[in-house]
Amino acid sequence: MESTKKFGIRDKVGYMFGDFGNDFTFILSTMFLMKFYTDVMGVSSALVGLMMMLARFVDAVTDVTMGQIVDRSRPGKKGKFAPWIRRMAGPVAVASFLMYAVWFKDMPMAFKIFWMFFTYLLWGSVCYTGVNIPYGSMASAISAEPKDRASLSSWRTIGATLAQTVIGVVLPLIVYYTDAQGRSVLSGERMMISALICSIFAVICYFLCFHMTTERVKVEQKTEKFSFKELILSLAQNRALIGIIVCALLLLLAQLSLANMSSYIYPNYFGNTTAMAAATFIGSGLTLLLSTFMAPLSSKFGKKEISIAGCIISAAAMIIAFILHTHNVWVWVAIYSVFMLGIAVFNLVIWAMITDVIDDAEVKTGKRSDGTIYSVYSFARKLGQAASSGLSGLLLSIAGYTAATAYDTVVVNKIYDISCLVPAIGIILLALALKFLYPLNKKRVEENAAKLKAKREMM
């Protein structure tokens, strides 16, 4: 194992490419999958949302199983986690492409629903889990230093932001066309081709991550017999893990609900998909700009502390948007940009926070379970994704959205209200959870790092 290489920019850029690859399929599904199935395949929004929620019950098994597989893997020449990224890069890319099989749009509805469920489970519950669990766990093996992990967290978010920029800025200009009535309509054929291109880029990014990162912290293979009961008891007693799980749920409920609604509010309420691309570009630019300051800010003030401040900014933005109920798309873009700026603060440090949770568990129990803890956290994030998709689908259905009513005034006004209120409520609850539930403030994180450093020096 290449443990002699000093941690540096190669690791940061390599780790960035990992989430770049992840989000070539994840952001694509977040922004376009529900729109594709409601508008192209003719499936009801409530059913699509229900599928996304039911899939998370499958993830309860596959995520924890993958965490156990990773923890019990024998470290090889390249390390313990990186080999899984290489193994699963191809399968996750193929599965993502198959979700947008437009050639089935004229098939019976029962078949289309079956295909939707089958490919979504194959992609999200099996293949994406197979690459994402080891990728997320790998951060604590690249470096043991909190400042390095904070840096990796920022670079991971940069990777996700770059993918969001490519997908959110470029694709709306490609996959939509203007029909005879002057309406912006999603093209199923263009969507499928775009999914293929994104899958190819995902594989390239995964292999760059594999070759550029080095695992320095030796993580031993777990050999003791697995006990589900002991796992549940240990997790239930881990307040830091419970806290970060609740925070992840609320973050994704807020952020992805707005992302899901973007595919409806821009073409249907504002009638402007160009602004959708512009909003993504501005939001991504702000995140990238903020990333240059995040490591020193988190070191000085603490990750928990600055995240709460970011939440307050984001919640205020969406409350203002609801009060204004603007019909000016550029006013909306400006408000959305402020929302994304506040969210970016938490997103840039959240991956370092989960390594803090892993450290905290080791200090308390004397055992290190990177893969298992990360898999439980990953499952919680998927619950947040499911909740946002399920809630969006349900609220769209309640609002009366169908292909026939997609541009009715009453319906699109309800879409606007949903786009403001759901994110605002989610972010307010997130700030409260960070303040009162998540216990790892700046002082405790530094104390844990010092204890683990002294422990490893004695080994």
PDB file of N, CA and C in Angstrom, residues 285-339:
ATOM      1  N   GLY A 285     -21.348  28.160  -8.860  1.00  0.00           N
ATOM      2  CA  GLY A 285     -20.233  29.109  -8.752  1.00  0.00           C
ATOM      3  C   GLY A 285     -20.048  29.608  -7.335  1.00  0.00           C
ATOM      4  N   LEU A 286     -21.149  29.885  -6.656  1.00  0.00           N
ATOM      5  CA  LEU A 286     -21.069  30.338  -5.266  1.00  0.00           C
ATOM      6  C   LEU A 286     -20.494  29.253  -4.361  1.00  0.00           C
ATOM      7  N   THR A 287     -20.893  27.998  -4.616  1.00  0.00           N
ATOM      8  CA  THR A 287     -20.365  26.878  -3.823  1.00  0.00           C
ATOM      9  C   THR A 287     -18.863  26.730  -4.022  1.00  0.00           C
ATOM     10  N   LEU A 288     -18.425  26.817  -5.266  1.00  0.00           N
ATOM     11  CA  LEU A 288     -16.995  26.696  -5.563  1.00  0.00           C
ATOM     12  C   LEU A 288     -16.207  27.837  -4.933  1.00  0.00           C
ATOM     13  N   LEU A 289     -16.771  29.039  -4.977  1.00  0.00           N
ATOM     14  CA  LEU A 289     -16.107  30.193  -4.360  1.00  0.00           C
ATOM     15  C   LEU A 289     -16.005  30.005  -2.853  1.00  0.00           C
ATOM     16  N   LEU A 290     -17.090  29.556  -2.251  1.00  0.00           N
ATOM     17  CA  LEU A 290     -17.116  29.366  -0.802  1.00  0.00           C
ATOM     18  C   LEU A 290     -16.161  28.259  -0.366  1.00  0.00           C
ATOM     19  N   SER A 291     -15.945  27.269  -1.233  1.00  0.00           N
ATOM     20  CA  SER A 291     -15.086  26.139  -0.877  1.00  0.00           C
ATOM     21  C   SER A 291     -13.655  26.565  -0.580  1.00  0.00           C
ATOM     22  N   THR A 292     -13.213  27.681  -1.168  1.00  0.00           N
ATOM     23  CA  THR A 292     -11.842  28.152  -0.941  1.00  0.00           C
ATOM     24  C   THR A 292     -11.656  28.688   0.481  1.00  0.00           C
ATOM     25  N   PHE A 293     -12.759  29.031   1.143  1.00  0.00           N
ATOM     26  CA  PHE A 293     -12.683  29.588   2.500  1.00  0.00           C
ATOM     27  C   PHE A 293     -13.113  28.594   3.574  1.00  0.00           C
ATOM     28  N   MET A 294     -13.693  27.466   3.166  1.00  0.00           N
ATOM     29  CA  MET A 294     -14.377  26.613   4.138  1.00  0.00           C
ATOM     30  C   MET A 294     -13.425  25.924   5.113  1.00  0.00           C
ATOM     31  N   ALA A 295     -12.297  25.422   4.633  1.00  0.00           N
ATOM     32  CA  ALA A 295     -11.369  24.730   5.541  1.00  0.00           C
ATOM     33  C   ALA A 295     -10.883  25.645   6.670  1.00  0.00           C
ATOM     34  N   PRO A 296     -10.395  26.861   6.362  1.00  0.00           N
ATOM     35  CA  PRO A 296      -9.979  27.743   7.463  1.00  0.00           C
ATOM     36  C   PRO A 296     -11.143  28.193   8.340  1.00  0.00           C
ATOM     37  N   LEU A 297     -12.328  28.406   7.748  1.00  0.00           N
ATOM     38  CA  LEU A 297     -13.484  28.821   8.540  1.00  0.00           C
ATOM     39  C   LEU A 297     -13.905  27.719   9.512  1.00  0.00           C
ATOM     40  N   SER A 298     -13.925  26.461   9.032  1.00  0.00           N
ATOM     41  CA  SER A 298     -14.331  25.365   9.909  1.00  0.00           C
ATOM     42  C   SER A 298     -13.296  25.119  10.994  1.00  0.00           C
ATOM     43  N   SER A 299     -12.017  25.340  10.676  1.00  0.00           N
ATOM     44  CA  SER A 299     -10.971  25.182  11.684  1.00  0.00           C
ATOM     45  C   SER A 299     -11.080  26.244  12.773  1.00  0.00           C
ATOM     46  N   LYS A 300     -11.464  27.451  12.364  1.00  0.00           N
ATOM     47  CA  LYS A 300     -11.535  28.560  13.323  1.00  0.00           C
ATOM     48  C   LYS A 300     -12.806  28.535  14.163  1.00  0.00           C
ATOM     49  N   PHE A 301     -13.948  28.318  13.509  1.00  0.00           N
ATOM     50  CA  PHE A 301     -15.230  28.438  14.210  1.00  0.00           C
ATOM     51  C   PHE A 301     -15.877  27.091  14.535  1.00  0.00           C
ATOM     52  N   GLY A 302     -15.528  26.033  13.804  1.00  0.00           N
ATOM     53  CA  GLY A 302     -16.148  24.729  14.001  1.00  0.00           C
ATOM     54  C   GLY A 302     -17.168  24.420  12.919  1.00  0.00           C
ATOM     55  N   LYS A 303     -17.229  23.163  12.524  1.00  0.00           N
ATOM     56  CA  LYS A 303     -18.129  22.760  11.428  1.00  0.00           C
ATOM     57  C   LYS A 303     -19.599  22.900  11.831  1.00  0.00           C
ATOM     58  N   LYS A 304     -19.907  22.475  13.036  1.00  0.00           N
ATOM     59  CA  LYS A 304     -21.287  22.580  13.511  1.00  0.00           C
ATOM     60  C   LYS A 304     -21.724  24.044  13.579  1.00  0.00           C
ATOM     61  N   GLU A 305     -20.853  24.874  14.087  1.00  0.00           N
ATOM     62  CA  GLU A 305     -21.195  26.276  14.331  1.00  0.00           C
ATOM     63  C   GLU A 305     -21.477  27.046  13.028  1.00  0.00           C
ATOM     64  N   ILE A 306     -20.614  26.848  12.025  1.00  0.00           N
ATOM     65  CA  ILE A 306     -20.828  27.591  10.771  1.00  0.00           C
ATOM     66  C   ILE A 306     -22.000  27.013   9.981  1.00  0.00           C
ATOM     67  N   SER A 307     -22.299  25.740  10.173  1.00  0.00           N
ATOM     68  CA  SER A 307     -23.429  25.131   9.471  1.00  0.00           C
ATOM     69  C   SER A 307     -24.754  25.734   9.935  1.00  0.00           C
ATOM     70  N   ILE A 308     -24.874  25.997  11.223  1.00  0.00           N
ATOM     71  CA  ILE A 308     -26.095  26.610  11.758  1.00  0.00           C
ATOM     72  C   ILE A 308     -26.305  27.987  11.131  1.00  0.00           C
ATOM     73  N   ALA A 309     -25.225  28.760  11.006  1.00  0.00           N
ATOM     74  CA  ALA A 309     -25.331  30.086  10.394  1.00  0.00           C
ATOM     75  C   ALA A 309     -25.804  29.985   8.948  1.00  0.00           C
ATOM     76  N   GLY A 310     -25.287  29.005   8.207  1.00  0.00           N
ATOM     77  CA  GLY A 310     -25.711  28.810   6.824  1.00  0.00           C
ATOM     78  C   GLY A 310     -27.178  28.461   6.716  1.00  0.00           C
ATOM     79  N   CYS A 311     -27.679  27.650   7.642  1.00  0.00           N
ATOM     80  CA  CYS A 311     -29.091  27.267   7.642  1.00  0.00           C
ATOM     81  C   CYS A 311     -30.007  28.473   7.822  1.00  0.00           C
ATOM     82  N   ILE A 312     -29.619  29.370   8.693  1.00  0.00           N
ATOM     83  CA  ILE A 312     -30.428  30.566   8.943  1.00  0.00           C
ATOM     84  C   ILE A 312     -30.559  31.396   7.666  1.00  0.00           C
ATOM     85  N   ILE A 313     -29.464  31.525   6.931  1.00  0.00           N
ATOM     86  CA  ILE A 313     -29.471  32.287   5.670  1.00  0.00           C
ATOM     87  C   ILE A 313     -30.420  31.633   4.658  1.00  0.00           C
ATOM     88  N   SER A 314     -30.333  30.314   4.507  1.00  0.00           N
ATOM     89  CA  SER A 314     -31.149  29.603   3.521  1.00  0.00           C
ATOM     90  C   SER A 314     -32.634  29.669   3.854  1.00  0.00           C
ATOM     91  N   ALA A 315     -32.978  29.469   5.120  1.00  0.00           N
ATOM     92  CA  ALA A 315     -34.387  29.504   5.522  1.00  0.00           C
ATOM     93  C   ALA A 315     -34.989  30.883   5.275  1.00  0.00           C
ATOM     94  N   ALA A 316     -34.238  31.921   5.599  1.00  0.00           N
ATOM     95  CA  ALA A 316     -34.726  33.283   5.389  1.00  0.00           C
ATOM     96  C   ALA A 316     -35.001  33.551   3.912  1.00  0.00           C
ATOM     97  N   ALA A 317     -34.150  33.036   3.031  1.00  0.00           N
ATOM     98  CA  ALA A 317     -34.316  33.251   1.592  1.00  0.00           C
ATOM     99  C   ALA A 317     -35.634  32.674   1.086  1.00  0.00           C
ATOM    100  N   MET A 318     -35.958  31.437   1.497  1.00  0.00           N
ATOM    101  CA  MET A 318     -37.172  30.807   0.991  1.00  0.00           C
ATOM    102  C   MET A 318     -38.441  31.400   1.603  1.00  0.00           C
ATOM    103  N   ILE A 319     -38.349  31.886   2.821  1.00  0.00           N
ATOM    104  CA  ILE A 319     -39.501  32.572   3.420  1.00  0.00           C
ATOM    105  C   ILE A 319     -39.793  33.860   2.659  1.00  0.00           C
ATOM    106  N   ILE A 320     -38.742  34.582   2.299  1.00  0.00           N
ATOM    107  CA  ILE A 320     -38.912  35.807   1.501  1.00  0.00           C
ATOM    108  C   ILE A 320     -39.524  35.484   0.139  1.00  0.00           C
ATOM    109  N   ALA A 321     -39.071  34.389  -0.484  1.00  0.00           N
ATOM    110  CA  ALA A 321     -39.607  33.983  -1.790  1.00  0.00           C
ATOM    111  C   ALA A 321     -41.102  33.684  -1.694  1.00  0.00           C
ATOM    112  N   PHE A 322     -41.517  33.024  -0.614  1.00  0.00           N
ATOM    113  CA  PHE A 322     -42.934  32.698  -0.436  1.00  0.00           C
ATOM    114  C   PHE A 322     -43.770  33.966  -0.265  1.00  0.00           C
ATOM    115  N   ILE A 323     -43.258  34.904   0.516  1.00  0.00           N
ATOM    116  CA  ILE A 323     -43.999  36.156   0.750  1.00  0.00           C
ATOM    117  C   ILE A 323     -44.128  36.958  -0.545  1.00  0.00           C
ATOM    118  N   LEU A 324     -43.066  37.017  -1.323  1.00  0.00           N
ATOM    119  CA  LEU A 324     -43.083  37.795  -2.571  1.00  0.00           C
ATOM    120  C   LEU A 324     -43.962  37.170  -3.644  1.00  0.00           C
ATOM    121  N   HIS A 325     -43.969  35.842  -3.707  1.00  0.00           N
ATOM    122  CA  HIS A 325     -44.664  35.100  -4.768  1.00  0.00           C
ATOM    123  C   HIS A 325     -44.415  35.754  -6.133  1.00  0.00           C
ATOM    124  N   THR A 326     -43.163  35.874  -6.466  1.00  0.00           N
ATOM    125  CA  THR A 326     -42.767  36.598  -7.664  1.00  0.00           C
ATOM    126  C   THR A 326     -43.074  35.827  -8.951  1.00  0.00           C
ATOM    127  N   HIS A 327     -43.351  36.590 -10.014  1.00  0.00           N
ATOM    128  CA  HIS A 327     -43.489  36.016 -11.358  1.00  0.00           C
ATOM    129  C   HIS A 327     -42.281  36.384 -12.217  1.00  0.00           C
ATOM    130  N   ASN A 328     -41.324  37.067 -11.601  1.00  0.00           N
ATOM    131  CA  ASN A 328     -40.085  37.425 -12.295  1.00  0.00           C
ATOM    132  C   ASN A 328     -39.059  36.327 -12.040  1.00  0.00           C
ATOM    133  N   VAL A 329     -38.707  35.599 -13.080  1.00  0.00           N
ATOM    134  CA  VAL A 329     -37.835  34.446 -12.917  1.00  0.00           C
ATOM    135  C   VAL A 329     -36.460  34.828 -12.383  1.00  0.00           C
ATOM    136  N   TRP A 330     -35.995  36.056 -12.699  1.00  0.00           N
ATOM    137  CA  TRP A 330     -34.650  36.453 -12.270  1.00  0.00           C
ATOM    138  C   TRP A 330     -34.625  36.862 -10.801  1.00  0.00           C
ATOM    139  N   VAL A 331     -35.760  37.328 -10.278  1.00  0.00           N
ATOM    140  CA  VAL A 331     -35.873  37.550  -8.829  1.00  0.00           C
ATOM    141  C   VAL A 331     -35.801  36.201  -8.118  1.00  0.00           C
ATOM    142  N   TRP A 332     -36.490  35.210  -8.690  1.00  0.00           N
ATOM    143  CA  TRP A 332     -36.436  33.862  -8.130  1.00  0.00           C
ATOM    144  C   TRP A 332     -35.009  33.311  -8.156  1.00  0.00           C
ATOM    145  N   VAL A 333     -34.314  33.506  -9.257  1.00  0.00           N
ATOM    146  CA  VAL A 333     -32.937  33.013  -9.378  1.00  0.00           C
ATOM    147  C   VAL A 333     -32.045  33.647  -8.310  1.00  0.00           C
ATOM    148  N   ALA A 334     -32.249  34.946  -8.061  1.00  0.00           N
ATOM    149  CA  ALA A 334     -31.450  35.631  -7.041  1.00  0.00           C
ATOM    150  C   ALA A 334     -31.717  35.042  -5.649  1.00  0.00           C
ATOM    151  N   ILE A 335     -32.992  34.797  -5.340  1.00  0.00           N
ATOM    152  CA  ILE A 335     -33.347  34.214  -4.038  1.00  0.00           C
ATOM    153  C   ILE A 335     -32.811  32.783  -3.927  1.00  0.00           C
ATOM    154  N   TYR A 336     -32.956  32.041  -5.002  1.00  0.00           N
ATOM    155  CA  TYR A 336     -32.445  30.668  -5.029  1.00  0.00           C
ATOM    156  C   TYR A 336     -30.937  30.645  -4.791  1.00  0.00           C
ATOM    157  N   SER A 337     -30.230  31.614  -5.342  1.00  0.00           N
ATOM    158  CA  SER A 337     -28.774  31.674  -5.177  1.00  0.00           C
ATOM    159  C   SER A 337     -28.393  31.886  -3.716  1.00  0.00           C
ATOM    160  N   VAL A 338     -29.153  32.722  -3.014  1.00  0.00           N
ATOM    161  CA  VAL A 338     -28.897  32.947  -1.584  1.00  0.00           C
ATOM    162  C   VAL A 338     -29.176  31.662  -0.804  1.00  0.00           C
ATOM    163  N   PHE A 339     -30.265  30.976  -1.166  1.00  0.00           N
ATOM    164  CA  PHE A 339     -30.586  29.692  -0.530  1.00  0.00           C
ATOM    165  C   PHE A 339     -29.430  28.713  -0.700  1.00  0.00           C
TER     166      PHE A 339
END
